[in-house]
Coordinates of C-alpha atoms in Angstrom, one line a residue:
Chain A
M1 CA 41.5 -25.2 -0.9
K2 CA 38.8 -26.1 1.0
R3 CA 36.0 -23.9 -1.0
I4 CA 36.9 -25.7 -3.5
A5 CA 36.7 -28.8 -2.2
R6 CA 33.5 -27.4 -0.1
D7 CA 32.1 -26.8 -4.3
A8 CA 32.9 -29.9 -5.4
W9 CA 30.6 -32.0 -3.0
L10 CA 27.6 -28.9 -4.1
Y11 CA 28.0 -29.5 -7.1
L12 CA 28.4 -33.2 -6.9
M13 CA 25.3 -33.5 -5.2
A14 CA 23.3 -30.5 -7.4
I15 CA 23.9 -32.3 -10.5
P16 CA 22.0 -35.4 -10.0
I17 CA 19.2 -34.0 -8.2
L18 CA 18.5 -30.3 -11.4
L19 CA 19.0 -33.8 -13.5
W20 CA 16.1 -35.9 -11.9
T21 CA 14.2 -33.2 -11.8
L22 CA 14.2 -31.3 -14.8
L23 CA 14.8 -35.1 -16.7
P24 CA 10.2 -35.2 -16.9
I25 CA 10.4 -31.4 -17.6
Y26 CA 12.1 -32.4 -21.1
H27 CA 10.5 -35.5 -21.1
I28 CA 7.4 -33.2 -22.0
F29 CA 9.5 -31.2 -24.4
L30 CA 10.3 -34.1 -26.2
F31 CA 7.0 -35.2 -26.5
S32 CA 4.9 -32.7 -27.4
I33 CA 8.1 -31.3 -30.6
S34 CA 7.6 -34.9 -31.8
S35 CA 5.1 -36.6 -34.4
K36 CA 2.5 -39.4 -32.6
D37 CA 4.8 -42.0 -34.5
S38 CA 7.7 -40.8 -32.9
A39 CA 6.7 -40.0 -30.0
F40 CA 7.4 -43.3 -28.5
S41 CA 11.2 -43.9 -30.3
G42 CA 13.0 -43.4 -27.3
A43 CA 15.1 -41.4 -28.9
L44 CA 17.0 -37.5 -27.0
W45 CA 15.8 -35.8 -29.7
P46 CA 12.9 -36.7 -32.0
A47 CA 14.5 -37.2 -35.7
K48 CA 12.7 -34.0 -37.3
P49 CA 11.2 -32.0 -34.8
T50 CA 8.1 -30.2 -34.7
L51 CA 6.1 -27.6 -33.9
R52 CA 2.8 -29.1 -35.6
N53 CA 1.4 -30.0 -32.2
F54 CA 1.4 -26.6 -31.1
E55 CA -0.4 -25.3 -34.2
T56 CA -2.9 -28.6 -33.6
I57 CA -4.0 -26.8 -29.7
A58 CA -4.0 -23.3 -31.2
Q59 CA -6.2 -24.6 -33.7
Q60 CA -8.8 -26.8 -31.6
H61 CA -8.2 -29.4 -33.8
H62 CA -8.9 -32.2 -31.8
F63 CA -11.7 -34.2 -30.0
Y64 CA -9.6 -33.2 -26.7
L65 CA -9.6 -29.9 -27.7
H66 CA -12.4 -28.5 -28.9
H67 CA -13.2 -25.7 -25.9
F68 CA -8.7 -25.3 -24.7
W69 CA -9.1 -21.9 -25.8
A70 CA -12.3 -21.8 -23.0
Q71 CA -10.6 -24.1 -20.4
I72 CA -7.3 -21.9 -20.4
W73 CA -9.3 -19.0 -20.6
N74 CA -11.3 -20.5 -17.3
S75 CA -8.1 -21.5 -15.5
L76 CA -6.9 -17.9 -16.0
W77 CA -9.8 -16.4 -14.4
I78 CA -10.3 -19.0 -11.8
A79 CA -6.7 -18.7 -10.8
V80 CA -6.3 -14.6 -11.3
A81 CA -9.8 -14.5 -9.0
V82 CA -8.9 -16.8 -6.4
G83 CA -5.1 -14.6 -6.3
L84 CA -7.7 -11.7 -5.8
I85 CA -9.9 -12.4 -3.6
T86 CA -7.2 -14.4 -1.1
L87 CA -5.4 -11.8 -0.8
F88 CA -8.1 -9.5 0.1
V89 CA -9.6 -11.3 2.6
A90 CA -6.4 -12.6 3.7
T91 CA -5.1 -8.9 4.5
C92 CA -8.2 -7.7 6.0
A93 CA -7.8 -10.6 8.7
A94 CA -3.4 -10.3 9.1
F95 CA -4.4 -6.5 9.4
A96 CA -7.3 -6.9 11.6
I97 CA -5.5 -9.7 13.8
S98 CA -2.2 -7.9 13.7
R99 CA -2.0 -4.1 13.7
L100 CA -5.9 -3.4 15.4
K101 CA -5.5 -6.9 18.2
V102 CA -9.3 -7.1 17.7
K103 CA -10.5 -9.3 20.0
G104 CA -10.2 -13.4 19.6
G105 CA -9.0 -12.5 16.2
R106 CA -6.5 -15.2 17.0
A107 CA -8.6 -17.3 18.1
V108 CA -9.8 -17.1 14.9
M109 CA -6.8 -17.8 13.0
N110 CA -6.2 -20.3 14.9
L111 CA -9.3 -22.2 13.8
A112 CA -8.8 -21.5 10.0
L113 CA -5.3 -23.5 10.5
F114 CA -6.7 -25.9 12.5
T115 CA -8.4 -26.6 9.2
Y116 CA -5.3 -28.0 7.3
F117 CA -5.6 -31.6 9.6
I118 CA -8.7 -32.2 7.6
P119 CA -6.5 -33.4 4.0
A120 CA -7.9 -31.2 1.7
A121 CA -10.1 -34.5 -0.3
F122 CA -11.7 -35.6 2.8
L123 CA -13.8 -31.2 2.2
A124 CA -14.3 -32.3 -1.4
I125 CA -17.9 -33.8 -0.7
P126 CA -18.8 -31.3 1.8
M127 CA -18.2 -28.8 -0.6
Y128 CA -19.6 -30.7 -3.5
K129 CA -22.5 -30.3 -1.4
A130 CA -22.7 -26.7 -0.1
M131 CA -21.7 -25.6 -4.0
G132 CA -24.7 -27.6 -4.9
I133 CA -27.2 -26.5 -2.0
F134 CA -26.3 -23.0 -3.2
G135 CA -26.4 -23.8 -6.8
L136 CA -22.9 -22.8 -7.5
L137 CA -22.5 -26.7 -9.1
N138 CA -21.0 -26.1 -12.8
S139 CA -19.9 -22.3 -12.6
R140 CA -16.3 -20.6 -12.0
W141 CA -17.5 -19.3 -8.3
S142 CA -17.8 -22.6 -7.2
L143 CA -14.4 -23.6 -7.5
V144 CA -12.8 -19.8 -6.3
L145 CA -14.9 -20.0 -3.9
A146 CA -13.8 -23.7 -2.3
M147 CA -9.7 -22.4 -3.5
V148 CA -10.0 -19.4 -1.7
T149 CA -11.4 -21.3 1.6
L150 CA -8.3 -23.5 1.5
A151 CA -5.8 -20.3 0.9
A152 CA -6.9 -19.0 3.3
P153 CA -5.7 -19.7 6.2
Y154 CA -2.5 -20.3 4.8
A155 CA -2.5 -17.1 3.6
I156 CA -3.6 -15.4 6.9
W157 CA -1.1 -16.9 8.9
V158 CA 1.9 -15.9 6.3
L159 CA 0.4 -12.5 6.3
K160 CA -0.1 -11.7 10.0
Q161 CA 3.1 -13.2 11.7
A162 CA 4.5 -10.5 8.2
S163 CA 2.6 -7.7 10.0
D164 CA 3.8 -8.7 13.0
K165 CA 6.9 -7.0 12.1
L166 CA 6.2 -3.5 11.8
P167 CA 6.9 -2.0 14.1
Y168 CA 3.9 -0.9 16.0
E169 CA 5.4 2.8 16.5
L170 CA 4.1 2.9 12.9
D171 CA 0.4 2.6 13.7
E172 CA 0.4 4.9 16.9
A173 CA 2.4 7.4 14.8
A174 CA 0.3 6.9 12.0
R175 CA -2.9 7.7 14.9
I176 CA -1.4 10.4 16.5
D177 CA -0.5 12.1 12.9
G178 CA -4.5 12.0 12.7
A179 CA -4.5 8.9 10.3
T180 CA -8.4 6.4 10.8
P181 CA -7.8 2.9 10.9
L182 CA -8.7 2.7 7.2
Q183 CA -5.8 5.8 6.3
L184 CA -3.3 3.4 8.1
F185 CA -4.3 0.4 6.2
R186 CA -3.8 1.8 3.0
L187 CA -1.5 4.3 3.6
V188 CA 1.0 2.7 5.4
Y189 CA 0.0 -0.9 6.2
L190 CA -0.4 -1.9 2.4
P191 CA 3.6 -0.5 0.8
L192 CA 5.2 -1.8 3.8
M193 CA 3.8 -5.1 3.4
T194 CA 3.1 -5.1 -0.4
P195 CA 6.6 -7.8 -1.1
S196 CA 3.7 -10.6 1.4
L197 CA 1.3 -9.3 -0.7
V198 CA 3.2 -10.5 -3.8
A199 CA 4.0 -13.2 -2.4
I200 CA 1.1 -14.0 -1.1
G201 CA -1.6 -13.6 -3.5
T202 CA 1.5 -15.4 -5.7
Y203 CA 0.9 -18.9 -3.5
A204 CA -3.0 -18.8 -4.3
L205 CA -3.4 -17.6 -7.5
L206 CA -0.7 -20.4 -8.7
L207 CA -2.7 -23.6 -5.6
A208 CA -6.2 -22.7 -8.0
W209 CA -4.0 -23.0 -11.2
N210 CA -2.7 -26.1 -10.7
E211 CA -6.1 -28.0 -8.9
Y212 CA -7.7 -30.8 -10.0
L213 CA -9.5 -32.5 -7.2
Y214 CA -11.8 -29.3 -6.4
A215 CA -12.1 -28.7 -10.2
Y216 CA -12.7 -32.2 -11.4
L217 CA -16.1 -32.6 -8.6
L218 CA -17.6 -28.7 -8.8
L219 CA -17.4 -28.6 -12.4
S220 CA -18.3 -30.9 -14.8
H221 CA -19.4 -29.8 -18.3
E222 CA -16.7 -29.3 -21.7
R223 CA -17.3 -25.3 -21.3
T224 CA -16.4 -24.9 -17.7
I225 CA -13.7 -27.3 -16.3
T226 CA -10.3 -25.7 -16.1
L227 CA -7.2 -27.6 -18.9
A228 CA -6.2 -29.0 -16.2
V229 CA -9.2 -31.3 -15.7
A230 CA -9.6 -31.6 -19.5
L231 CA -6.0 -32.8 -19.2
G232 CA -6.9 -35.3 -17.4
H233 CA -9.8 -35.7 -19.6
F234 CA -6.8 -37.0 -22.5
I235 CA -6.0 -40.6 -20.5
S236 CA -9.1 -41.5 -20.6
A237 CA -9.5 -42.3 -24.0
D238 CA -7.5 -46.3 -24.8
D239 CA -5.5 -44.5 -27.9
S240 CA -4.0 -41.4 -26.1
P241 CA -2.6 -38.6 -28.0
W242 CA 0.3 -38.3 -26.0
E243 CA 2.4 -36.4 -27.9
L244 CA -0.5 -33.7 -27.8
L245 CA -1.1 -34.5 -24.3
M246 CA 2.5 -33.7 -23.5
A247 CA 2.3 -30.1 -25.9
T248 CA -1.2 -28.9 -23.7
G249 CA 0.5 -30.0 -20.5
L250 CA 4.0 -27.7 -21.7
V251 CA 1.5 -24.4 -22.1
Y252 CA -0.9 -25.2 -19.4
A253 CA 3.3 -25.0 -17.3
L254 CA 3.9 -22.1 -19.0
P255 CA 2.1 -19.0 -16.8
P256 CA 2.9 -20.7 -13.1
A257 CA 6.6 -20.4 -14.5
A258 CA 6.7 -17.1 -16.4
I259 CA 4.2 -15.8 -13.1
Y260 CA 7.1 -17.1 -10.5
Y261 CA 10.2 -15.9 -12.5
A262 CA 8.6 -12.8 -12.3
F263 CA 7.8 -12.0 -7.8
R264 CA 11.0 -14.2 -7.1
G265 CA 12.8 -11.9 -5.9
Y266 CA 9.5 -11.3 -3.1
M267 CA 8.7 -15.4 -3.4
V268 CA 11.9 -15.6 -1.0
S269 CA 11.5 -12.8 1.2
G270 CA 7.6 -12.8 1.2
L271 CA 7.3 -16.6 2.6
T272 CA 10.2 -16.8 4.6
S273 CA 9.1 -13.3 6.2
G274 CA 6.5 -15.9 8.2
A275 CA 8.9 -18.8 8.5
V276 CA 10.1 -18.1 11.8
K277 CA 8.2 -16.0 14.5
A278 CA 11.1 -13.9 15.8
Chain B
M1 CA 0.3 26.7 23.3
A2 CA -1.4 24.9 26.2
T3 CA -1.7 24.0 30.0
V4 CA -1.8 19.8 30.9
A5 CA -3.2 18.5 33.7
F6 CA -3.0 15.1 35.3
K7 CA -5.4 14.3 38.0
S8 CA -5.4 11.2 40.4
I9 CA -3.5 8.9 36.9
H10 CA -4.4 5.8 37.6
K11 CA -3.2 3.0 35.7
S12 CA -3.4 -0.7 35.8
F13 CA -2.0 -3.6 33.2
G14 CA -4.5 -6.3 34.5
A15 CA -3.9 -7.4 38.0
T16 CA -0.4 -5.2 37.6
K17 CA -0.9 -1.8 39.2
V18 CA 1.4 0.5 37.1
L19 CA 0.7 4.1 38.0
H20 CA -0.8 4.9 41.9
G21 CA -2.7 8.3 41.4
I22 CA -0.1 10.9 39.5
S23 CA -0.9 14.5 39.4
L24 CA 1.3 16.9 37.8
D25 CA -0.1 20.8 35.9
I26 CA 2.3 21.5 33.3
A27 CA 2.0 25.0 32.8
D28 CA 1.8 26.6 29.2
G29 CA 4.9 26.3 27.3
E30 CA 6.8 24.2 30.0
F31 CA 9.7 21.9 29.4
M32 CA 8.8 19.1 32.0
V33 CA 10.5 16.1 32.3
L34 CA 9.3 12.4 33.1
V35 CA 12.9 10.9 34.7
G36 CA 12.5 7.7 36.5
P37 CA 14.5 4.1 36.3
S38 CA 13.1 1.6 33.2
G39 CA 9.6 0.7 34.5
C40 CA 8.9 3.6 37.0
G41 CA 5.8 4.4 34.7
K42 CA 6.8 7.2 33.3
S43 CA 6.3 5.9 29.4
T44 CA 2.9 4.9 30.0
L45 CA 2.4 8.4 31.7
L46 CA 3.3 9.7 28.4
R47 CA 1.6 7.1 26.1
M48 CA -1.9 8.1 28.1
L49 CA -1.6 11.8 27.3
A50 CA -0.6 10.4 23.8
G51 CA -4.1 8.2 24.0
L52 CA -2.1 5.3 23.3
E53 CA -2.8 4.2 26.3
E54 CA -6.4 3.8 28.3
I55 CA -6.4 5.2 31.7
S56 CA -7.6 3.7 34.8
A57 CA -8.9 6.4 36.8
G58 CA -8.9 10.3 36.4
S59 CA -8.6 12.3 34.2
I60 CA -6.1 13.7 32.1
A61 CA -7.0 18.1 30.5
I62 CA -5.1 19.9 27.8
D63 CA -5.8 23.0 27.3
G64 CA -8.5 22.6 30.5
R65 CA -10.6 20.4 28.0
E66 CA -10.6 17.0 29.2
V67 CA -9.3 14.4 26.8
N68 CA -10.3 11.3 28.8
D69 CA -12.1 9.8 25.8
V70 CA -10.8 12.1 22.9
E71 CA -8.8 10.0 20.0
S72 CA -4.8 10.4 19.6
K73 CA -5.6 12.6 16.5
D74 CA -8.2 14.8 18.4
R75 CA -5.8 16.3 21.0
D76 CA -3.7 17.8 19.2
I77 CA -0.9 16.4 20.1
A78 CA 2.8 15.3 18.3
M79 CA 4.5 13.1 19.8
V80 CA 8.3 12.2 18.4
F81 CA 9.0 8.1 19.5
Q82 CA 12.3 6.5 20.7
S83 CA 12.7 4.0 16.9
Y84 CA 12.4 7.5 15.3
A85 CA 8.4 4.8 13.9
L86 CA 9.5 7.3 10.4
Y87 CA 7.1 5.6 7.3
P88 CA 10.2 3.6 5.8
H89 CA 8.3 4.3 2.3
M90 CA 8.3 7.8 2.6
T91 CA 10.9 10.1 1.5
V92 CA 12.1 12.7 4.8
R93 CA 9.1 15.4 3.3
D94 CA 6.1 13.1 3.1
N95 CA 6.9 11.5 6.7
M96 CA 6.9 15.0 7.6
G97 CA 4.0 16.1 5.8
F98 CA 1.4 13.2 6.4
S99 CA -0.3 14.7 9.4
L100 CA -0.7 17.8 7.1
R101 CA -2.4 15.0 4.1
L102 CA -4.2 13.5 6.7
R103 CA -6.2 17.0 7.5
D104 CA -6.5 17.8 3.8
F105 CA -4.6 20.7 3.6
E106 CA -3.7 22.2 0.0
R107 CA -0.3 20.6 -1.3
K108 CA 0.9 24.4 -1.2
L109 CA 0.6 25.0 2.4
I110 CA 1.9 21.6 3.0
D111 CA 5.2 22.4 1.0
E112 CA 5.6 26.0 2.7
R113 CA 4.9 24.4 6.2
V114 CA 7.5 22.1 5.7
N115 CA 9.9 23.9 3.5
S116 CA 9.5 26.0 6.7
A117 CA 10.2 23.2 9.1
A118 CA 13.6 21.4 7.4
R119 CA 14.9 24.9 7.2
I120 CA 14.4 25.2 11.1
L121 CA 15.8 21.4 11.5
N122 CA 19.0 21.6 8.5
L123 CA 17.6 18.9 6.8
V124 CA 16.3 21.4 3.7
P125 CA 19.0 18.9 1.8
Y126 CA 17.5 15.5 3.1
L127 CA 13.6 16.2 1.6
E128 CA 13.4 13.6 -1.5
R129 CA 15.5 11.2 0.1
F130 CA 13.7 8.4 2.4
P131 CA 14.7 7.5 6.1
R132 CA 16.9 4.7 5.2
E133 CA 19.6 7.3 3.6
L134 CA 19.6 9.2 6.8
S135 CA 22.0 8.7 9.7
G136 CA 20.2 8.5 13.1
G137 CA 20.3 12.0 14.1
Q138 CA 18.7 13.4 10.5
R139 CA 16.0 10.4 11.3
Q140 CA 15.7 12.0 15.2
R141 CA 15.5 15.3 13.5
V142 CA 13.0 14.5 10.7
A143 CA 11.1 13.3 13.5
M144 CA 10.6 15.6 15.1
G145 CA 10.1 17.5 12.3
R146 CA 7.2 15.7 11.8
A147 CA 6.0 16.6 15.0
I148 CA 6.6 20.6 14.0
V149 CA 4.5 20.7 11.5
R150 CA 1.5 20.5 13.0
D151 CA 1.7 23.3 15.2
P152 CA 0.6 21.1 18.0
K153 CA -0.6 22.3 21.2
V154 CA 2.3 19.6 23.3
F155 CA 5.0 18.4 22.3
L156 CA 5.3 14.7 23.8
F157 CA 9.1 12.9 23.5
D158 CA 9.5 9.4 24.5
E159 CA 13.2 8.6 24.7
P160 CA 14.2 10.2 21.6
L161 CA 18.0 10.4 22.2
S162 CA 18.4 6.9 23.8
N163 CA 19.1 5.3 20.0
L164 CA 21.2 7.9 19.6
D165 CA 25.7 7.4 20.0
A166 CA 27.1 9.8 23.4
K167 CA 28.3 12.8 21.2
L168 CA 24.8 13.1 19.3
R169 CA 23.2 12.6 22.2
V170 CA 24.7 15.7 23.5
A171 CA 24.3 17.8 20.3
M172 CA 20.6 16.5 19.7
R173 CA 19.6 17.2 23.4
A174 CA 20.9 21.3 23.2
E175 CA 19.1 21.2 19.5
I176 CA 15.9 20.1 21.8
K177 CA 16.5 22.6 23.5
A178 CA 17.1 25.1 21.7
L179 CA 13.9 24.5 19.2
H180 CA 12.0 24.6 22.8
Q181 CA 13.2 28.0 23.2
R182 CA 12.8 29.3 20.3
L183 CA 8.8 27.4 19.4
K184 CA 7.9 27.6 23.5
T185 CA 5.5 25.1 23.3
T186 CA 4.5 23.0 26.1
T187 CA 6.6 20.1 26.4
V188 CA 6.5 16.8 27.7
Y189 CA 9.2 14.6 28.0
V190 CA 9.7 11.3 29.0
T191 CA 14.0 10.0 29.7
H192 CA 15.7 7.8 32.2
D193 CA 19.1 10.0 31.8
Q194 CA 19.1 12.5 34.8
V195 CA 21.5 14.6 33.1
E196 CA 18.7 14.9 30.5
A197 CA 16.7 15.9 32.9
M198 CA 18.7 17.9 34.2
T199 CA 19.7 20.5 31.5
M200 CA 16.9 20.2 29.5
A201 CA 14.0 21.1 32.0
D202 CA 12.0 23.6 32.8
R203 CA 10.5 21.9 35.8
I204 CA 11.4 17.4 36.9
A205 CA 9.2 14.9 38.1
V206 CA 11.1 12.5 39.4
M207 CA 9.2 8.6 39.1
N208 CA 9.8 5.5 40.9
E209 CA 7.0 2.5 41.4
G210 CA 4.1 4.5 39.9
R211 CA 4.5 7.8 41.8
I212 CA 6.5 11.3 41.4
E213 CA 9.0 10.9 44.7
Q214 CA 9.5 14.8 43.9
L215 CA 8.4 17.8 41.4
G216 CA 10.8 21.1 41.5
E217 CA 12.7 22.6 39.0
P218 CA 16.3 21.2 38.6
L219 CA 18.5 22.1 41.2
E220 CA 15.8 22.9 43.5
L221 CA 15.9 18.4 43.0
Y222 CA 20.0 18.6 43.5
D223 CA 20.2 21.2 45.9
R224 CA 17.4 19.8 48.1
P225 CA 15.6 16.4 47.4
A226 CA 13.2 15.0 48.8
N227 CA 13.9 11.7 50.0
L228 CA 16.6 9.3 50.0
F229 CA 15.9 8.4 46.1
V230 CA 15.6 11.3 44.1
A231 CA 19.1 12.4 46.1
Q232 CA 20.9 9.1 44.6
F233 CA 19.0 9.3 41.3
I234 CA 19.6 12.5 40.1
G235 CA 23.5 13.8 39.8
S236 CA 26.4 11.8 38.7
P237 CA 28.5 10.9 39.8
A238 CA 26.2 9.7 42.4
M239 CA 25.5 11.1 46.0
N240 CA 27.8 9.0 48.4
V241 CA 25.2 7.6 50.9
F242 CA 25.9 5.5 54.0
D243 CA 24.3 4.5 57.3
G244 CA 25.1 6.2 60.4
V245 CA 23.2 7.3 64.0
L246 CA 22.2 11.3 64.9
R247 CA 23.8 12.5 68.2
R248 CA 22.8 15.8 69.7
N249 CA 23.9 17.3 72.9
S250 CA 22.3 20.0 75.2
G251 CA 25.0 22.2 73.9
G252 CA 22.8 22.4 71.1
E253 CA 25.2 20.4 68.5
A254 CA 24.8 17.9 65.9
W255 CA 26.6 15.2 64.8
V256 CA 25.9 11.9 62.7
E257 CA 28.0 8.5 63.7
A258 CA 29.4 6.9 60.6
L259 CA 31.8 4.7 59.0
G260 CA 33.8 4.8 62.7
A261 CA 34.0 9.2 62.3
R262 CA 31.9 12.3 63.7
W263 CA 30.3 13.5 60.5
P264 CA 29.3 17.2 60.5
V265 CA 25.0 18.6 60.2
A266 CA 23.6 21.6 60.3
P267 CA 22.3 21.8 64.4
E268 CA 18.5 23.1 62.7
V269 CA 18.3 19.4 61.4
G270 CA 15.3 17.4 62.5
G271 CA 15.6 14.1 64.3
S272 CA 16.6 13.1 67.1
D273 CA 18.9 11.8 69.3
G274 CA 20.0 7.9 68.9
Q275 CA 17.9 8.0 65.9
K276 CA 19.2 5.7 62.5
V277 CA 19.7 8.0 59.5
K278 CA 21.3 7.8 56.2
Y279 CA 24.6 10.5 55.2
G280 CA 24.0 12.0 51.7
V281 CA 27.0 14.0 50.9
R282 CA 27.8 15.3 47.3
P283 CA 31.2 14.2 45.9
E284 CA 31.5 17.6 45.0
H285 CA 31.6 18.7 48.4
L286 CA 34.1 15.9 49.8
A287 CA 37.5 17.6 49.7
V288 CA 40.9 15.9 51.1
A289 CA 41.7 18.4 53.9
P290 CA 45.4 17.2 55.6
G291 CA 44.4 16.7 59.6
A292 CA 40.4 16.5 58.2
A293 CA 38.7 13.9 60.1
V294 CA 37.6 11.4 58.0
P295 CA 40.7 8.8 57.6
C296 CA 40.3 7.1 54.2
E297 CA 42.7 5.0 51.7
I298 CA 42.2 6.2 48.0
V299 CA 41.6 3.4 45.6
V300 CA 41.2 4.7 41.7
V301 CA 42.3 7.5 40.9
E302 CA 40.7 9.1 37.7
P303 CA 41.6 12.2 36.1
M304 CA 39.3 14.1 34.1
G305 CA 41.0 16.4 32.8
A306 CA 39.6 19.7 34.5
E307 CA 38.4 17.4 37.7
T308 CA 39.9 14.3 39.1
E309 CA 37.7 11.4 40.8
L310 CA 38.6 9.8 43.5
L311 CA 37.6 6.5 44.5
V312 CA 38.3 6.0 48.1
Q313 CA 37.8 3.5 50.8
S314 CA 36.6 4.7 54.0
G315 CA 35.7 2.1 56.9
G316 CA 35.3 -0.8 54.3
T317 CA 32.8 2.1 52.4
P318 CA 34.1 2.9 48.7
L319 CA 33.0 6.9 48.6
T320 CA 33.1 8.8 45.4
V321 CA 35.4 11.9 45.9
L322 CA 35.4 14.8 43.4
I323 CA 37.8 17.2 43.4
H324 CA 39.2 21.1 40.9
G325 CA 42.4 20.6 39.6
R326 CA 44.1 17.7 39.6
P327 CA 45.4 16.8 43.3
N328 CA 48.5 14.7 44.1
V329 CA 47.4 11.6 45.5
H330 CA 47.7 7.6 44.0
P331 CA 45.5 5.0 44.9
G332 CA 46.7 3.4 48.3
D333 CA 48.0 7.1 49.9
R334 CA 46.2 7.2 53.6
V335 CA 44.3 10.8 53.0
A336 CA 41.2 12.6 55.2
L337 CA 38.0 14.0 54.0
A338 CA 36.1 17.1 54.9
T339 CA 32.8 18.2 54.1
E340 CA 30.6 21.0 55.5
A341 CA 27.3 21.2 57.5
A342 CA 25.8 22.8 55.2
H343 CA 26.3 20.5 52.3
V344 CA 24.6 17.3 54.1
H345 CA 21.9 15.9 52.7
L346 CA 20.3 13.8 55.6
F347 CA 17.4 11.0 55.8
D348 CA 15.5 8.5 58.6
A349 CA 17.1 5.6 58.0
A350 CA 13.8 3.8 57.9
S351 CA 11.4 6.5 55.3
G352 CA 13.8 7.6 53.4
Q353 CA 12.0 11.0 53.6
R354 CA 15.1 14.3 54.6
L355 CA 15.0 15.2 58.0

């Protein structure tokens, strides 16, 4: 009886929250399957649902969508690169700090974390300047490097906490068994860190996929911008094609949802693994 | 097979000194046990031999070759950890073969060695399992298997049985000893359990606060402890020790006044008349004898079948008496205790050294 009462209470809380969260997404979906005329009709379901908008997107048949495929490719390319490079940097750093106990490693990590005290928006202008000096403006690499910089401190911290939890005897056993630090890293450390690595890789990938401000600043050419920036352009017109904007937004939201769904098991165990210092 | 030699080994962690000049020679094929309370430095000494701790001063030699600056992997040692330290993502087979794989052995040779070790340790049915699918005793055996396949010069054991339950511990103790008798590899074994030390060792080094208190064969330590620490550390139940005063008369007789009674000592014992001493006698060397010199009261009777342990009070001091068989005594009984001078251990009260 007590259980039922508690469950009922939970449902009572959960249902409004769920509706609150899903309503905007439903709204996007509704727009995306409506024709231009009926998009603002206010109906809960369009009189004539259509997939025309998606067709328009795929064929790039609109002024704002002329480079759709190039832009989504940019987004994907940059997100994957950020994910991989962050993973590489953070894993090596965490291994060096936590397992090899390199002198000053902790200080470096704390310094890196300290950068989070400065809002990323403040760093945008210096970053723009730096990329300009390196001649990287309007190149995908500028955004990749910027996002890796933003993602790495958190990634290092989470991976360091996770690797602190691996028993140190494993390293000692491997050393006695004859493993060099590189073999230890490859044959013992990486396999045991897999859940955390997947979680952090996904985190960095999604961070880059969703980035707007830096992408807007660092990339400016129609063919080099990411889809996030392209979506922003939609609103610059007086008569924005809302139904196309929403349809593109829906397409844009699918890859992260798929990635998150694929790795959901790792996300829970990986991201909480660094949360509490045991 | 190899000898191991420690020469005036010192170790400090920052300002804390944990080892104060340890010298110890271990013979080829010997089973040496380092035993002592936690914090005595025994594990540190072992880890220095393994190459897992820096040597602050002194030298360690394996088979006559100084290894101070030799990497763990090049010392030709194998170690069994208290936590087993098995690689969780590898099968038993891969765990055991890992060291050979790192040394670029041929797959066939690795399989041969792993299979042979698995047969010795009864691990054949478990070779394709992961460590998480094994019981504590099986994991322990895998850890030993990982050491065996290497065919190293020296086996190192760091409290390998501490994580097992009591029954398994006794079984594994016998297994390790049998393994040593079969392979005859020089072994250094660290434990805080004196029973393990007594039952397994060829020789024991009893350590305390960074020093070796006494080095010797198990029964030698038991029969002639060099000082109070060893006397009280070795033996279960522990030796009875209480304060007394040594008395001698001109007739050459010697005895100790303690607990309001007169206790026998051998006349040839060292020490002078009036010297403050610690009188030590093992529980099995005390006997309940009618009309004996030392009156006491029985507090607890613990029958164990073959033996009976009595906790008694004499002059306000608790003593333990171990008696073969089943004496007809009950708590509250007033009895008398007797002992023989030959079984008495006498220590100087100030220095704790044997007299």
